[in-house]
PDB file of C-alpha atoms and ligand atoms in Angstrom:
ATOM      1  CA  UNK A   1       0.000   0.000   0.000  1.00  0.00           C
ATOM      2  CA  UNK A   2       1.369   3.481  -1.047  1.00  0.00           C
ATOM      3  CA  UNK A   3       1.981   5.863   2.447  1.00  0.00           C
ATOM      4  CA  UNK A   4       2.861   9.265   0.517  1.00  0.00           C
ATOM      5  CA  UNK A   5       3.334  11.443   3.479  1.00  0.00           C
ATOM      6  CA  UNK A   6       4.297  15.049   4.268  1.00  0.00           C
ATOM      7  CA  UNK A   7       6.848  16.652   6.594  1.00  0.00           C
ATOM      8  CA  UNK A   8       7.681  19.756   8.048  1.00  0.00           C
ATOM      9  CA  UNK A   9      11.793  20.798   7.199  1.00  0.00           C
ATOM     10  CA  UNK A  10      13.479  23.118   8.800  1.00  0.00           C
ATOM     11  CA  UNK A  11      17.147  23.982   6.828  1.00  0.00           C
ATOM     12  CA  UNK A  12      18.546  26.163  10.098  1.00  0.00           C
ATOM     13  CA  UNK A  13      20.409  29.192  10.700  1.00  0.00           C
ATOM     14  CA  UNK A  14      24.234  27.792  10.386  1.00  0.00           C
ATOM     15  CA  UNK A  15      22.848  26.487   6.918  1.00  0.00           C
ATOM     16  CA  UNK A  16      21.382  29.146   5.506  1.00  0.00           C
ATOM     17  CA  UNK A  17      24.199  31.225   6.912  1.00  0.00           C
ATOM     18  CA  UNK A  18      26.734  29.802   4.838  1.00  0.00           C
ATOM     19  CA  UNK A  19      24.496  29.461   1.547  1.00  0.00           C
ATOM     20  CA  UNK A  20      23.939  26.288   1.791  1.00  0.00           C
ATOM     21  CA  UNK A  21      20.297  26.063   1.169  1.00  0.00           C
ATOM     22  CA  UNK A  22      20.308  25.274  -1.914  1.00  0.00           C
ATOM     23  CA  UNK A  23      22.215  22.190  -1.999  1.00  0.00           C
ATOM     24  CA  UNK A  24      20.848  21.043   0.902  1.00  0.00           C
ATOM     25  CA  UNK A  25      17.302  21.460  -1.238  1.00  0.00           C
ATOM     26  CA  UNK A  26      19.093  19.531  -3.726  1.00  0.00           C
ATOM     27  CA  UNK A  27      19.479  16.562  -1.916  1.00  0.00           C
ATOM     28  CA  UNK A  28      15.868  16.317  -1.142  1.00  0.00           C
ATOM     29  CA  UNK A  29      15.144  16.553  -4.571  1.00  0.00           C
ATOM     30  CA  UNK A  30      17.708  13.837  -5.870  1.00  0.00           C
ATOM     31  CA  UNK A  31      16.589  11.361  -3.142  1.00  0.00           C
ATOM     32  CA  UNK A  32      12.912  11.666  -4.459  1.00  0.00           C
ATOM     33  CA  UNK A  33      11.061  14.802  -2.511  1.00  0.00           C
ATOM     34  CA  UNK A  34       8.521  17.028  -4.014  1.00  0.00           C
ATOM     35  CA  UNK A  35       9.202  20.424  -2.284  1.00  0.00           C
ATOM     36  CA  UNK A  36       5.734  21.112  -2.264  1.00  0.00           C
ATOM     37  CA  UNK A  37       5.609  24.165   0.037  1.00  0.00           C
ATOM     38  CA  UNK A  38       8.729  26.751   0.649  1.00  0.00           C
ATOM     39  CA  UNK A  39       9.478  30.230   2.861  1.00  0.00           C
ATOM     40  CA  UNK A  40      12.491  32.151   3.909  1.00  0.00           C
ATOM     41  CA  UNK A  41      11.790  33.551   6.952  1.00  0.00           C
ATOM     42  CA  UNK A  42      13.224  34.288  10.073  1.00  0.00           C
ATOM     43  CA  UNK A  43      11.028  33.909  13.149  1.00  0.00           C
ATOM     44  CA  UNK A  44      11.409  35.808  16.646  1.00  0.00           C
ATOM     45  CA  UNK A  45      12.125  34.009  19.852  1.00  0.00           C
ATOM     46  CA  UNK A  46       8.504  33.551  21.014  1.00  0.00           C
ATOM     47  CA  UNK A  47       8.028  31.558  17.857  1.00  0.00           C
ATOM     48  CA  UNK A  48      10.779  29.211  18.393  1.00  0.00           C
ATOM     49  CA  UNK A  49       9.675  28.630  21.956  1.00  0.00           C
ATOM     50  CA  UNK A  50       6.245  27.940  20.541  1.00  0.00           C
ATOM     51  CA  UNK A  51       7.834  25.165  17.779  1.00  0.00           C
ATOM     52  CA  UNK A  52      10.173  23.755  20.430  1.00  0.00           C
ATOM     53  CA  UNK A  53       7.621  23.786  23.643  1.00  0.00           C
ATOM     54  CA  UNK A  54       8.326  20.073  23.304  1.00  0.00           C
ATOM     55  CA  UNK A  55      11.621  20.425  25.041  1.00  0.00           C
ATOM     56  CA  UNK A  56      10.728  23.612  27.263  1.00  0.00           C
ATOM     57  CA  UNK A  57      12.337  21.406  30.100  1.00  0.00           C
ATOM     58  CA  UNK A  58      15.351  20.493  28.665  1.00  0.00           C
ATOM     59  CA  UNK A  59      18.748  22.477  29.652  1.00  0.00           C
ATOM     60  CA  UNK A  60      19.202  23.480  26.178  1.00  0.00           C
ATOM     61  CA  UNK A  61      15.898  25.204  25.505  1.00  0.00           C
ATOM     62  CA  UNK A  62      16.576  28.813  26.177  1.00  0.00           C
ATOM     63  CA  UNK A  63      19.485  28.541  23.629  1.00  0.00           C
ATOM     64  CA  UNK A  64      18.079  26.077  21.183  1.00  0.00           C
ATOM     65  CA  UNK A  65      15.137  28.981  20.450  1.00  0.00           C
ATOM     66  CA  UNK A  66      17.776  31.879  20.558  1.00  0.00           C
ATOM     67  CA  UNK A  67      19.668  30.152  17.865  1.00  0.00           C
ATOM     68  CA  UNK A  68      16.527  28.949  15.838  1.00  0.00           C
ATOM     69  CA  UNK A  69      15.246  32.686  15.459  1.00  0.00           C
ATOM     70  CA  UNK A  70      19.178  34.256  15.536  1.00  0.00           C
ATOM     71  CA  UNK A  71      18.550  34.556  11.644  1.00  0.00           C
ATOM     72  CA  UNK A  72      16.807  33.182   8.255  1.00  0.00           C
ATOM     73  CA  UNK A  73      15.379  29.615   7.798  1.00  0.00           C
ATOM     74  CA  UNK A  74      14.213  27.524   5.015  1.00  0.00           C
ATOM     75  CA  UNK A  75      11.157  26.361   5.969  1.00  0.00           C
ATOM     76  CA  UNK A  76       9.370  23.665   3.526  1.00  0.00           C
ATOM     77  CA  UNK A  77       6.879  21.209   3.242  1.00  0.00           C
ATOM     78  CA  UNK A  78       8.245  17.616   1.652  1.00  0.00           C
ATOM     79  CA  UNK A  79       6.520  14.799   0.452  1.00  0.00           C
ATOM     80  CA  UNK A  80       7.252  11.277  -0.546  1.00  0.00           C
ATOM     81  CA  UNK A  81       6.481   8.049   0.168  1.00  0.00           C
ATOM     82  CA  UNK A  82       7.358   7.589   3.893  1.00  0.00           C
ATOM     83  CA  UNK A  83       8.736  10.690   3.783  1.00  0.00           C
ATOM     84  CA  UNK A  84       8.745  11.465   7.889  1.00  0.00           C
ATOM     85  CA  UNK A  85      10.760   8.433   8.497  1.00  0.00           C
ATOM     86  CA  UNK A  86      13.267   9.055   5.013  1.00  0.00           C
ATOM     87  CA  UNK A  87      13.506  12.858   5.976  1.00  0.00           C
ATOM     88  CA  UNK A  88      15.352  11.379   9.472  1.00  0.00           C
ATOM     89  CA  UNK A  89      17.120   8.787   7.924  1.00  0.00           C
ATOM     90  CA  UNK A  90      18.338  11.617   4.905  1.00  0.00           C
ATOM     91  CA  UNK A  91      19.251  13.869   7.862  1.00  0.00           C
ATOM     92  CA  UNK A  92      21.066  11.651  10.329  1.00  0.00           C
ATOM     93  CA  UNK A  93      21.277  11.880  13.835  1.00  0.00           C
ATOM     94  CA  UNK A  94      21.147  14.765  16.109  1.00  0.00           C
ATOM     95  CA  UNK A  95      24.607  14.662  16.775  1.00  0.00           C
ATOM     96  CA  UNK A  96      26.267  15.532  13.594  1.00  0.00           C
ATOM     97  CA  UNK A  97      29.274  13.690  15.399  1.00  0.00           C
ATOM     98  CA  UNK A  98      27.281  10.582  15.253  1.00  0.00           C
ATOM     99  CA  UNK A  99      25.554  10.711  11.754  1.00  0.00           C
ATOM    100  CA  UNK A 100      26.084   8.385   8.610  1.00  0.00           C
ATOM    101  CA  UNK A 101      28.081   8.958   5.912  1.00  0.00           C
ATOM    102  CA  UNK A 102      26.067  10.743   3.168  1.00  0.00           C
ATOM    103  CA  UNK A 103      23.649  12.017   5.376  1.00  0.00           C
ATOM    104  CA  UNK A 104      22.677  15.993   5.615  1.00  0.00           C
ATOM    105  CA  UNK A 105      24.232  16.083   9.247  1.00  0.00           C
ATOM    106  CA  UNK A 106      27.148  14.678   8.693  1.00  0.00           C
ATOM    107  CA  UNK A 107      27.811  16.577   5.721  1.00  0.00           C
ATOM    108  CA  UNK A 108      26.889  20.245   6.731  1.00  0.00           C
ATOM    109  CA  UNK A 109      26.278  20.237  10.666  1.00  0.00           C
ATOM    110  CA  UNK A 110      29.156  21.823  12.918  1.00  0.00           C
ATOM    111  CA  UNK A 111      27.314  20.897  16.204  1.00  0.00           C
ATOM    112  CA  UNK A 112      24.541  19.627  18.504  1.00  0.00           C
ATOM    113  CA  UNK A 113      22.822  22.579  18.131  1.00  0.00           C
ATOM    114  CA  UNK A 114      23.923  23.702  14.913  1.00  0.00           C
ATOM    115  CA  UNK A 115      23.072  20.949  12.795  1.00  0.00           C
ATOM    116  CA  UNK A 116      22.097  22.625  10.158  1.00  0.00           C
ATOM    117  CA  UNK A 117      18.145  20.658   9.929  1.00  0.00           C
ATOM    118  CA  UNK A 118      14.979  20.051  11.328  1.00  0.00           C
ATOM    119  CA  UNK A 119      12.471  17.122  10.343  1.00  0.00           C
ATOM    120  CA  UNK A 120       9.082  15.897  12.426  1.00  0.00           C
ATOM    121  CA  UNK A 121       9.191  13.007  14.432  1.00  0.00           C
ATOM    122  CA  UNK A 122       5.628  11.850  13.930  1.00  0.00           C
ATOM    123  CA  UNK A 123       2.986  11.778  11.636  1.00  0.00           C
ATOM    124  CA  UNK A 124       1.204  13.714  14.384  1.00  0.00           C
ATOM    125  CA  UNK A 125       3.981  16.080  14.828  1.00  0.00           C
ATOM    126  CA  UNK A 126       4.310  16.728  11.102  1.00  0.00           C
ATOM    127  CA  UNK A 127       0.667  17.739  10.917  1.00  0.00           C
ATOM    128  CA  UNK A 128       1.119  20.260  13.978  1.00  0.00           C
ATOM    129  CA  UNK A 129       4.499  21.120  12.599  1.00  0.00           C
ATOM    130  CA  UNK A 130       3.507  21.928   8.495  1.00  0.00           C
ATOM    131  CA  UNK A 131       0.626  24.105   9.993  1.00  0.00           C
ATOM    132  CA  UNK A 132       2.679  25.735  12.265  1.00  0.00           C
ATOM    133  CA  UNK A 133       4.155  27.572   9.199  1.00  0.00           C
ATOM    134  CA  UNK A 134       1.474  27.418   6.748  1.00  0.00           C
ATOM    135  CA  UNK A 135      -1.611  27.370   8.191  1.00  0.00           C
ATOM    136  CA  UNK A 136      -3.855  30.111   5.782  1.00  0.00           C
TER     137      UNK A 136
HETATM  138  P1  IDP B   1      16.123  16.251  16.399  1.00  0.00           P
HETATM  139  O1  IDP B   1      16.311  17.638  15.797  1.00  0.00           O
HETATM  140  O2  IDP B   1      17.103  15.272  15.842  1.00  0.00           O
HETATM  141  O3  IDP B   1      14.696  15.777  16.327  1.00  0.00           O
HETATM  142  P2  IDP B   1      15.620  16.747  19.224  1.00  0.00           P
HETATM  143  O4  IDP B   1      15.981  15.829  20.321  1.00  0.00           O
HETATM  144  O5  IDP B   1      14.175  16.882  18.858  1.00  0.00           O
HETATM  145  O6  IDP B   1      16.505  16.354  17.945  1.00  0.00           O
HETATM  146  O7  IDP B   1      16.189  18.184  19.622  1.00  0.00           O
HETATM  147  C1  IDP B   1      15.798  19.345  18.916  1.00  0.00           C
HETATM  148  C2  IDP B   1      17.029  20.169  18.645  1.00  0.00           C
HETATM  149  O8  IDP B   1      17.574  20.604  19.889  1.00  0.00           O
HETATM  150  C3  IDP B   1      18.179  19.402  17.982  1.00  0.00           C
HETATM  151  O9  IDP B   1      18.083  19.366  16.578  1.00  0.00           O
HETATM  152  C4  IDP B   1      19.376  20.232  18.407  1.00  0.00           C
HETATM  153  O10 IDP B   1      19.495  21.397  17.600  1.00  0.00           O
HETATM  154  C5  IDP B   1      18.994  20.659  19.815  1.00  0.00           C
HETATM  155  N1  IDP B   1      19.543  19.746  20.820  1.00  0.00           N
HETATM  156  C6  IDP B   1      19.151  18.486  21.096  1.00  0.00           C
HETATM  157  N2  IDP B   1      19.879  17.946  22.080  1.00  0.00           N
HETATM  158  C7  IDP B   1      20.761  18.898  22.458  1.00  0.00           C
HETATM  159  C8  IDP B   1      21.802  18.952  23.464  1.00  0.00           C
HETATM  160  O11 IDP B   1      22.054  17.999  24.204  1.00  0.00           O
HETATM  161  N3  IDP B   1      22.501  20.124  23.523  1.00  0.00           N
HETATM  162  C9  IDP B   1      22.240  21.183  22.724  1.00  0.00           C
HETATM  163  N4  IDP B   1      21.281  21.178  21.779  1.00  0.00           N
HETATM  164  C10 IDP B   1      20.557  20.045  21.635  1.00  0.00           C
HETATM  165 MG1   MG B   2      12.967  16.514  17.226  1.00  0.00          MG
END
């Protein structure tokens, strides 16, 4: 049975910082995405405390939402079959330190924190995610 899905990406400050924004949109082109929805934007800290509540308890919170809204984003909607699952796997782990070869991560990311993507976690989370952004 087909599962085409959609996902919310994030291509992050350190990215777009150093240009790389288009390449990275490359790659989810060549490995089969439609980038069916796309804004540069850059948000202001209550945003990014409103896209990361998730992890409002976490010791890196304050500075993970500094950093999100410290300057333009990519923000797109992809879909593909699977795609919430192959956006993670195409991205790697958090920890560009411990990401695949040939992943975005371990290609582009610098850091923990600066690692250069976001993708949802959930078919639920995609849903709140996408219409975080682009909600009419
Ligand atoms: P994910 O982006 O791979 O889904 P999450 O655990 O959801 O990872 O964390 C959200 C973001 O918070 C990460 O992408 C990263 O930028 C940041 N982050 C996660 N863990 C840490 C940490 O231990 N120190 C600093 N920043 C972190
Ligand atoms: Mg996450």
């Amino acid at each position: 049975m087909s599962n085409i899905e959609r996902t919310l990406s994030i291509i992050k400050p350190d990215a777009v910082e150093r240009s790389l924004d288009g390449q990275i949109k490359q790659i989810f082109l060549s490995n089969g995405f439609t980038i069916v929805q796309e804004r540069k934007i850059q948000i202001e800290k209550s945003e990014a405390e409103k896209f990361y509540k998730v992890h409002e308890t976490k010791p890196f919170y304050n500075d993970l939402c500094t950093y999100l809204s410290s300057g333009p984003i990519v923000v797109m909607v992809l879909e593909k079959e699977n795609a919430i699952l192959a956006n993670r796997e195409l991205m790697g782990s958090t920890n560009p330190k411990d990401a695949k070869e040939n992943t975005i991560r371990k290609k582009f990311g610098l850091s923990i924190d600066k690692n250069s993507v976001h993708g949802s976690d959930s078919p639920e989370n995609a849903k709140i995610e996408i219409d975080f952004f682009f909600k009419a």
